[in-house]
Coordinates of C-alpha atoms in Angstrom, one line a residue:
Chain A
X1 CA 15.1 12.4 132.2
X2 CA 18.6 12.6 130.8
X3 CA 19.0 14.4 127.4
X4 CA 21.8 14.9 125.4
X5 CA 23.4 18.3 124.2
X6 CA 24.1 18.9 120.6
X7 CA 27.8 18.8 120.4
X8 CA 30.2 22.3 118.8
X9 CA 30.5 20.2 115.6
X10 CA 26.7 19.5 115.5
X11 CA 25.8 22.9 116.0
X12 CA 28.1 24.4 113.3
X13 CA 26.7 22.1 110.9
X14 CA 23.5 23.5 112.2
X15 CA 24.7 27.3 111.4
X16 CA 26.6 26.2 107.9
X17 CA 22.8 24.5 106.5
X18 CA 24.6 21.2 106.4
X19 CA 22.4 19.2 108.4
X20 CA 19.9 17.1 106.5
X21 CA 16.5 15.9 108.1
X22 CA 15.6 14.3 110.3
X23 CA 18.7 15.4 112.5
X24 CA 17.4 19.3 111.4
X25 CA 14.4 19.3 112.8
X26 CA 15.1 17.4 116.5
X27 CA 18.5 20.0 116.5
X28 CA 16.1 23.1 116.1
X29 CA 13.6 21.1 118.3
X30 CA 16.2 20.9 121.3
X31 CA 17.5 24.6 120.3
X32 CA 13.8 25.8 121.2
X33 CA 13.5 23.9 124.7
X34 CA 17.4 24.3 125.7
X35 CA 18.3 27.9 126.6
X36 CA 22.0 27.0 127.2
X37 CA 22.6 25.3 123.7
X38 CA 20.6 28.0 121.9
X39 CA 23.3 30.3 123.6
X40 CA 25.7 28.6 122.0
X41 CA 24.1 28.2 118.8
X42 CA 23.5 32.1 118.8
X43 CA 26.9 32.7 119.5
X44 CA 28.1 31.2 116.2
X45 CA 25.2 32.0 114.2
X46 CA 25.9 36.2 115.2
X47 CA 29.0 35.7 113.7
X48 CA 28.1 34.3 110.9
X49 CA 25.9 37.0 110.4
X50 CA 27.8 39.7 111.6
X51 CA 30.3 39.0 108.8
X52 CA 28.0 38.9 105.6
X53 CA 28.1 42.5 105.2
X54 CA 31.7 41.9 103.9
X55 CA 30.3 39.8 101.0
X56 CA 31.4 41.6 97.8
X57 CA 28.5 43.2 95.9
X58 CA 27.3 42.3 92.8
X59 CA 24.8 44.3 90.5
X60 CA 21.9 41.7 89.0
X61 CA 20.9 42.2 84.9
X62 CA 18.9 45.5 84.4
X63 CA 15.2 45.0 84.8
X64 CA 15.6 43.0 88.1
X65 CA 14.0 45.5 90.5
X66 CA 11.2 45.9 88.1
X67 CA 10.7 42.2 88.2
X68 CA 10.8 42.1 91.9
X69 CA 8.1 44.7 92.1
X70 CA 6.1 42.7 89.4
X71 CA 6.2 39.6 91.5
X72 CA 4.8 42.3 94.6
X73 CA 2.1 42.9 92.7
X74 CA 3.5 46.2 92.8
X75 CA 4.3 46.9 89.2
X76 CA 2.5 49.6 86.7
X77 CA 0.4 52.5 88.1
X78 CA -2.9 50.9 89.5
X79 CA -0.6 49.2 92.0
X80 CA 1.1 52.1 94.1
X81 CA 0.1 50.2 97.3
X82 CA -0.2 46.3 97.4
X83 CA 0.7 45.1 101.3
X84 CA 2.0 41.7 101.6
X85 CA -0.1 38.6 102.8
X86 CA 1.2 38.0 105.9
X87 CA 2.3 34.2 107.8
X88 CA 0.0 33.2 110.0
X89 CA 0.5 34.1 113.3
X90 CA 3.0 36.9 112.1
X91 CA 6.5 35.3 113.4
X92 CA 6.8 33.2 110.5
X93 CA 8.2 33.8 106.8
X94 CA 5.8 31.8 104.7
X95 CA 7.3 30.0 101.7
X96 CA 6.7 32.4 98.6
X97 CA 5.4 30.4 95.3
X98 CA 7.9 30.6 92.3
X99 CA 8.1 33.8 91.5
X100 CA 8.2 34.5 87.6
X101 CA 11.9 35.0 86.6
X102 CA 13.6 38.6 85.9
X103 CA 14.9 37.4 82.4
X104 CA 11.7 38.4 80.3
X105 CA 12.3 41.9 81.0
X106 CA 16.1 41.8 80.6
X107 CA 15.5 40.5 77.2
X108 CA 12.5 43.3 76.6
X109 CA 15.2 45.5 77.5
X110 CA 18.2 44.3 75.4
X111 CA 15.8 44.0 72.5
X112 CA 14.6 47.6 72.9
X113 CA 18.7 47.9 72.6
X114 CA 19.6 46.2 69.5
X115 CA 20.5 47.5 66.3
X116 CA 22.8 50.2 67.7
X117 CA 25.4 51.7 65.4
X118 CA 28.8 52.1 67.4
X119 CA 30.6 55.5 66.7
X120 CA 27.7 56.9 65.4
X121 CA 26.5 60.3 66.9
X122 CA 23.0 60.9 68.1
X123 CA 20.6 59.2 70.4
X124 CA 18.7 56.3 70.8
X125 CA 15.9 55.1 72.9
X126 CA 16.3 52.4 75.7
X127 CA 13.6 50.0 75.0
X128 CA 10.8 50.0 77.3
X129 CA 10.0 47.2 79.9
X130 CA 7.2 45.4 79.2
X131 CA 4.8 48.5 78.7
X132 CA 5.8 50.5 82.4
X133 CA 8.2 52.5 83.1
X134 CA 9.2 56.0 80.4
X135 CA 11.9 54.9 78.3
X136 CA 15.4 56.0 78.5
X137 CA 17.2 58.5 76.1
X138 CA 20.4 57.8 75.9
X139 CA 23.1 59.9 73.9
X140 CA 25.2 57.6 72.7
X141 CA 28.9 59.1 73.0
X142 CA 32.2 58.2 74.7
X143 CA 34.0 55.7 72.3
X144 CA 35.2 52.8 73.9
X145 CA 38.6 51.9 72.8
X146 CA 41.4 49.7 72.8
X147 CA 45.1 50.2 73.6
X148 CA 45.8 50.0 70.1
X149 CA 43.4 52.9 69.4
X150 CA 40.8 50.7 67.9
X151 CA 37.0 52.2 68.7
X152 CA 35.0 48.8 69.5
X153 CA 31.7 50.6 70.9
X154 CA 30.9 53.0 73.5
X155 CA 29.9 54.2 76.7
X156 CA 27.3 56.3 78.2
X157 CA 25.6 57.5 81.7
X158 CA 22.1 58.0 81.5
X159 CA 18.6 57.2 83.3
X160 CA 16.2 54.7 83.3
X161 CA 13.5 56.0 85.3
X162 CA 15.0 57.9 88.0
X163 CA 17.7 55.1 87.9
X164 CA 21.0 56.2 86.7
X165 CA 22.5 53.6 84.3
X166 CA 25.6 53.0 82.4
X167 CA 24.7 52.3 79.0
X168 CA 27.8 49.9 77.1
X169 CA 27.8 48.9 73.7
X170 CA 30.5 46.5 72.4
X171 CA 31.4 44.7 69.1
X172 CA 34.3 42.6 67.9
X173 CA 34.2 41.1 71.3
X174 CA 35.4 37.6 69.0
X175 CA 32.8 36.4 71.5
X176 CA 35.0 36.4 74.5
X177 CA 33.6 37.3 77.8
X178 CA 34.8 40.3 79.8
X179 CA 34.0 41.8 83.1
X180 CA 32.3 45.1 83.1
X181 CA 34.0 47.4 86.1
X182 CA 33.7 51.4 86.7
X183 CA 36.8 53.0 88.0
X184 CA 36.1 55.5 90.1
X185 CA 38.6 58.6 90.6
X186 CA 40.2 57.7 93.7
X187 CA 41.0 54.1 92.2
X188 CA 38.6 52.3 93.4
X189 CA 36.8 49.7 91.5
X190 CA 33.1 48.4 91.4
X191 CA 32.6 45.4 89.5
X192 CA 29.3 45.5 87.1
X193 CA 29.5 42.3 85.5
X194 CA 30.2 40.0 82.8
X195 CA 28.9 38.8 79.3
X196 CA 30.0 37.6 75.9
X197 CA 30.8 40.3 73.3
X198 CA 29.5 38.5 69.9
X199 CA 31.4 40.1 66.7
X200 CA 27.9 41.0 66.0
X201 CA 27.6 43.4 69.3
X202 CA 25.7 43.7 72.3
X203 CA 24.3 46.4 74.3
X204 CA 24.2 46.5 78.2
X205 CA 22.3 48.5 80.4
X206 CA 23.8 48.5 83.8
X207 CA 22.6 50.7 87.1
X208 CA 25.7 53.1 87.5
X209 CA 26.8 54.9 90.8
X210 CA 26.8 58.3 91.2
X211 CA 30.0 59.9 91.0
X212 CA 31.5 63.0 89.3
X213 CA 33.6 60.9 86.5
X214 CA 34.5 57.0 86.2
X215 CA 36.5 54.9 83.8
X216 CA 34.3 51.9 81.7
X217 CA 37.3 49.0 81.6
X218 CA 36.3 46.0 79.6
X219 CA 38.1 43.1 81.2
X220 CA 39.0 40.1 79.7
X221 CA 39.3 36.6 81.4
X222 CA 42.9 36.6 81.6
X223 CA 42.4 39.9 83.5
X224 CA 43.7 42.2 80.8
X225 CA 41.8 45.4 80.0
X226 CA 40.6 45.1 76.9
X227 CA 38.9 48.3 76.2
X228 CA 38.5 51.5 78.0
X229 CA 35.7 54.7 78.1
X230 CA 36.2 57.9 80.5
X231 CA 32.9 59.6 81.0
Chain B
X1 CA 3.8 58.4 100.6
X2 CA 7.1 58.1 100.2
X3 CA 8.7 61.1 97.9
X4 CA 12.6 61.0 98.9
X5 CA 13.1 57.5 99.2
X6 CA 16.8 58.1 97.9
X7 CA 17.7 59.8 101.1
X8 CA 14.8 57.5 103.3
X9 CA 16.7 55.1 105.8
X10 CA 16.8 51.7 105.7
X11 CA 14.5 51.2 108.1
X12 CA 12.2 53.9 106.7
X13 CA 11.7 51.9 103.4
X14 CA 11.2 48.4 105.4
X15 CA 8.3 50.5 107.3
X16 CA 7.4 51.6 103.7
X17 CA 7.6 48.1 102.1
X18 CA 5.5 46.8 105.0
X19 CA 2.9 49.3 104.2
X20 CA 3.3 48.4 100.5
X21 CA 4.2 51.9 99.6
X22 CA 5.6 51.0 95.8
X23 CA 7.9 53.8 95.3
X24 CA 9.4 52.7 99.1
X25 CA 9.6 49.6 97.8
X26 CA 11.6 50.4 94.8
X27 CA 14.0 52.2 96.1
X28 CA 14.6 49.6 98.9
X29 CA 15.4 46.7 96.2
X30 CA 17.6 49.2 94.0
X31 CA 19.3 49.7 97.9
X32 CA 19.8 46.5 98.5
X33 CA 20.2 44.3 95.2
X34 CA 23.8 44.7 94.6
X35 CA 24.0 43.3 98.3
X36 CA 21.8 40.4 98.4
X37 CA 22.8 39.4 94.3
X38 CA 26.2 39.5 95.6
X39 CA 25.8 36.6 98.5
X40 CA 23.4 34.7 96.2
X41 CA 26.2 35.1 93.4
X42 CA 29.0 33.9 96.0
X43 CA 26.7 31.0 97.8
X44 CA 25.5 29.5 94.2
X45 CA 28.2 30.6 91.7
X46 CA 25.1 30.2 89.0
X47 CA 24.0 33.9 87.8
X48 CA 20.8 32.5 86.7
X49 CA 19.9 30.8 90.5
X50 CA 21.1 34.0 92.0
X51 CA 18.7 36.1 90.4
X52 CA 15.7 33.5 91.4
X53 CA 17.0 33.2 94.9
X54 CA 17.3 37.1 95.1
X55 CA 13.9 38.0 93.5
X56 CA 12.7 35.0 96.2
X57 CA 14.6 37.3 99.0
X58 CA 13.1 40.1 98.5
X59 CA 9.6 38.6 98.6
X60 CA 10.3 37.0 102.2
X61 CA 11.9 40.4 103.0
X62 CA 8.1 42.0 101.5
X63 CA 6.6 39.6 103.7
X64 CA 8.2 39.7 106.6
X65 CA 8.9 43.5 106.9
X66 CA 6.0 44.1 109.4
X67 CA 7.7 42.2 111.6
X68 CA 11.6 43.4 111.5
X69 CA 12.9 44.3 114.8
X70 CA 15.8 46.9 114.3
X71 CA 16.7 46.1 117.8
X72 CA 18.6 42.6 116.5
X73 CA 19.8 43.6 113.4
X74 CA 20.5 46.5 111.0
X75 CA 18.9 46.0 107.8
X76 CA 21.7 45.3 105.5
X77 CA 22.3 42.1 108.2
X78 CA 18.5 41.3 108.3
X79 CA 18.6 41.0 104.4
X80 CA 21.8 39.4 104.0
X81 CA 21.2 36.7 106.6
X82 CA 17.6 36.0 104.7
X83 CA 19.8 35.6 101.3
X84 CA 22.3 33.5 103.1
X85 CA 19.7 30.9 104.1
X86 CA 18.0 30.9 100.8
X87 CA 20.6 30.2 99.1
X88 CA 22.1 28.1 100.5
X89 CA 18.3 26.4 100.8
X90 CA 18.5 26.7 97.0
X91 CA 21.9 25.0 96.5
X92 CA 21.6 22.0 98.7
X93 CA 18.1 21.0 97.0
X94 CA 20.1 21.0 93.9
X95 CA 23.2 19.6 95.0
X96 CA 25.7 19.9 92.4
X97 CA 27.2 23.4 93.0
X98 CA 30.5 23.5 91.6
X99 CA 33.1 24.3 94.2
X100 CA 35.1 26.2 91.7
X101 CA 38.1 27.1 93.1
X102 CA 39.0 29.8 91.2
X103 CA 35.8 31.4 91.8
X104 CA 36.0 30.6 95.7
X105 CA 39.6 32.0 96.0
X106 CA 38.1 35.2 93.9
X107 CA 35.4 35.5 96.6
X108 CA 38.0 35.3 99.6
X109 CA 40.2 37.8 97.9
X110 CA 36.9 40.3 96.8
X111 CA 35.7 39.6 101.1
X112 CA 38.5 41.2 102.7
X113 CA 39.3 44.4 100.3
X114 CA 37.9 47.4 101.0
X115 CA 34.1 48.2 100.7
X116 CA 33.2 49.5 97.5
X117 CA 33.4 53.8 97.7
X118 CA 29.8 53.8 95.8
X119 CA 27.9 52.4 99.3
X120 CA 25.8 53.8 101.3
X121 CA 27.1 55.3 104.3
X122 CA 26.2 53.3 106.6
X123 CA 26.0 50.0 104.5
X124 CA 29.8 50.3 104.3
X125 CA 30.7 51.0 108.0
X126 CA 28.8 48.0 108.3
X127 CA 31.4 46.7 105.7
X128 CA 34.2 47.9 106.8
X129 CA 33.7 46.8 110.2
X130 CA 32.9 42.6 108.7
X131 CA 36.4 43.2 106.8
X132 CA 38.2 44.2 109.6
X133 CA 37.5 41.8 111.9
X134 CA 38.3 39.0 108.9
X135 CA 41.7 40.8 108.3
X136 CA 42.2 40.4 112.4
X137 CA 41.7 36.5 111.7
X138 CA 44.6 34.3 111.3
X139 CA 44.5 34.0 107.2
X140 CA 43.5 30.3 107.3
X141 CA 40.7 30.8 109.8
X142 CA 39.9 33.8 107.3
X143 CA 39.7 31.6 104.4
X144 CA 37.4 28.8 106.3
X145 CA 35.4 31.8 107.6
X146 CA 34.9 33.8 104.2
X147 CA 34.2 30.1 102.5
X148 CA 32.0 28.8 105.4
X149 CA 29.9 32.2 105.5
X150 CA 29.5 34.2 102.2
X151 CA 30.6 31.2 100.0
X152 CA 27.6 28.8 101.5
X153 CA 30.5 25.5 101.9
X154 CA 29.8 22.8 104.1
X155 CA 33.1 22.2 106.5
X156 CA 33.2 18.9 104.5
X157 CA 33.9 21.3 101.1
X158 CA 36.1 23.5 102.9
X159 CA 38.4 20.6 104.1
X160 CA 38.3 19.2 100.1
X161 CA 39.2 22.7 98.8
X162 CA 41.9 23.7 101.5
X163 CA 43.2 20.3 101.1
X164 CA 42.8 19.8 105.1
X165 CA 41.4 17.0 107.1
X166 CA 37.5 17.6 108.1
X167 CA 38.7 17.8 112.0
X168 CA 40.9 20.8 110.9
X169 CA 38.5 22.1 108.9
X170 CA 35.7 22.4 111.1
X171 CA 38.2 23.6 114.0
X172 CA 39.2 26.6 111.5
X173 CA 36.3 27.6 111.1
X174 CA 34.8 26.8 114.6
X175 CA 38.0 29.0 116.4
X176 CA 37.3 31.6 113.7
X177 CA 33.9 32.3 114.3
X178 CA 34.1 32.3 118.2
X179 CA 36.9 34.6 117.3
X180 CA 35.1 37.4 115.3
X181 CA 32.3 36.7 118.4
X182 CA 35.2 37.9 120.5
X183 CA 36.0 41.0 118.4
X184 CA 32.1 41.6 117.9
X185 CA 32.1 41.8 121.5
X186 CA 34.9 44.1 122.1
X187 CA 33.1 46.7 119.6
X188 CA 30.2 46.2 121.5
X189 CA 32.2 47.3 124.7
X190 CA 33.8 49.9 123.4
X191 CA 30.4 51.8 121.9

């Protein structure tokens, strides 16, 4: 019986997702039964693989492991050990139902948040998520100001949990969006995210990296630093 | 069970995660979530998908962690490669990602910089080697790679964004990729 090979073209289409069924299934089909195509497809698909790691990292809202660990079952102190229902037959990932998204606690958190004064001294409290983890105190300190001198809110390290977090609170943002990025002393720089800064003010809780000092920089879209904070 | 899960390796908190050791498991997603956010991030360009796709990642990684091999791949890979797929699952079910360019070309530039300082030891060898094998590349093959891989395009998008014809597209990418599988290989020999 003659069969035919999946061709270079076919098989990258394979490794980029871009293969639509049926064609999917009959390529993975022959991949299973032909040792000298899956060679090839495992060639391409190592690389792809191999070079992921270079993917720039990205930090997700605050609240997000928490949320992960709710959807484990995992969450809150009855559940220290939960072990996962495994696929049948133990070589196969099952599809996991929807899990519940992360942005109830981000907005549990960001309301615990609200209402801070900018410039003021003192404290305040981190609001809790949902009713887990302690809460964070956070002293509420390093201005964050503009090159023209202007104090628009402030910065702060602190923990939430044992997670150490950057705690930044902005007004007269003229609800522009800026990236959040830390600038570590050697010059390096680790991007945080972005949001809008309402004239109103917002207050974002961010997981921070550990590192002896680092610069806050507000960034705006036209990649101008808006405002600045050493801690 | 687990008490200095900062300092725990990677595989460690898998073998933790598999036991459904929580503090193991919360330190393995605070590890790993800049990581896996980040490829959801670049695949989807949607903040809002990324998060589902990366809470959805972590849960196959939850339930497939009794059956990791650390023979085939480190653990950053493992995870990344999961993410990848889901993503990219995610986006073609949808299909309307925008293929922002200006997003995409922020995504080659952020792929071949150095590794963020903050990164695990080990996650940024790991780094550092992806990004030097990328800089070896021939900067168009780089750019198909980087948009191919980490940015979830189809060789169809990558020939509409680099304004190339498909054929060229595809062999871009295709000679890049066998490429890096050349360089991989080299490492490989040289260990």
């Amino acid at each position: 019986m003659s069969e035919r090979h999946p061709t270079e073209d076919a098989l990258l289409d394979l490794a980029l997702g871009d293969v639509p069924e049926p064609g999917n299934q009959l390529l993975t089909q022959h991949l299973s039964t032909c040792p000298a195509c899956r060679k090839r497809y495992d060639a391409i698909n190592d690389s792809i693989e191999l070079t992921l790691p270079a993917a720039p990292r990205v930090q997700p809202a605050p609240g997000f492991d928490q949320a992960v660990l709710e959807a484990m079952g995992m969450s809150g102190p009855t559940a220290r050990r939960r072990v996962a229902p495994q696929a049948a037959g133990g070589g196969t990932v099952a599809e996991p139902g929807r899990a519940p998204r992360r942005r109830s606690a981000l907005v549990a958190l960001a309301a615990g948040v609200a209402g801070v004064v900018i410039g003021v001294g003192g404290s305040m409290v981190a609001g809790s998520l949902d009713d887990g983890p302690p809460a964070a105190t956070v002293d509420v300190g390093t201005p964050l100001v503009t090159d023209e001198g202007e104090a628009v809110g402030t910065a702060t390290l602190s923990y939430l949990g044992d997670q150490r977090v950057v705690v930044v609170a902005a007004a007269n943002g003229d609800g522009r969006t800026y990236e959040c990025r830390l600038r570590l002393p050697d010059g390096q720089t680790s991007v945080l995210g972005e949001w809008t800064v309402p004239d109103t003010g917002s207050t974002w809780v961010m997981p921070a990296p550990y590192a002896d000092s680092m610069t806050v920089e507000l960034v705006d879209d036209s990649g101008a630093v808006w405002s600045t904070a050493r801690l | 069970m687990f008490p200095h899960t900062e300092r725990a390796s990677d595989t460690a908190l898998v073998e933790g995660l598999a036991l459904g050791d929580q503090p193991a498991a919360l330190a393995f997603v605070r590890r790993f979530q800049g990581a896996v956010f980040g490829i959801a991030l670049s695949v989807t360009r949607d903040r809002g998908l990324a998060e589902d796709v990366s809470q959805e990642v972590f849960l196959r990684a939850w339930r497939a962690a009794g059956t990791y091999d650390p023979r085939r791949a480190s653990v950053l890979t493992w995870l990344l490669t999961i993410a990848r797929n889901a993503a990219i699952d995610a986006v073609r079910v949808r299909r309307n990602t925008p293929a922002e360019s200006e997003a995409l070309e922020r995504l080659i530039h952020d792929s071949i910089r150095d590794p963020d300082p903050t990164e695990p030891v080990l996650h940024r060898i790991e780094a550092e080697r992806a990004v030097r094998r990328l800089r070896a590349l021939a900067p168009e093959q780089a750019r198909a790679v980087v948009l191919a891989t980490m940015g979830g395009c189809t060789a169809a998008q990558v020939s509409q964004l680099e304004q190339i014809p498909l054929g060229t597209a595809k062999t871009r990418i295709r000679t890049g990729l066998r490429r890096l599988r050349d360089l991989i290989d080299e490492e490989e020999h040289h260990e």
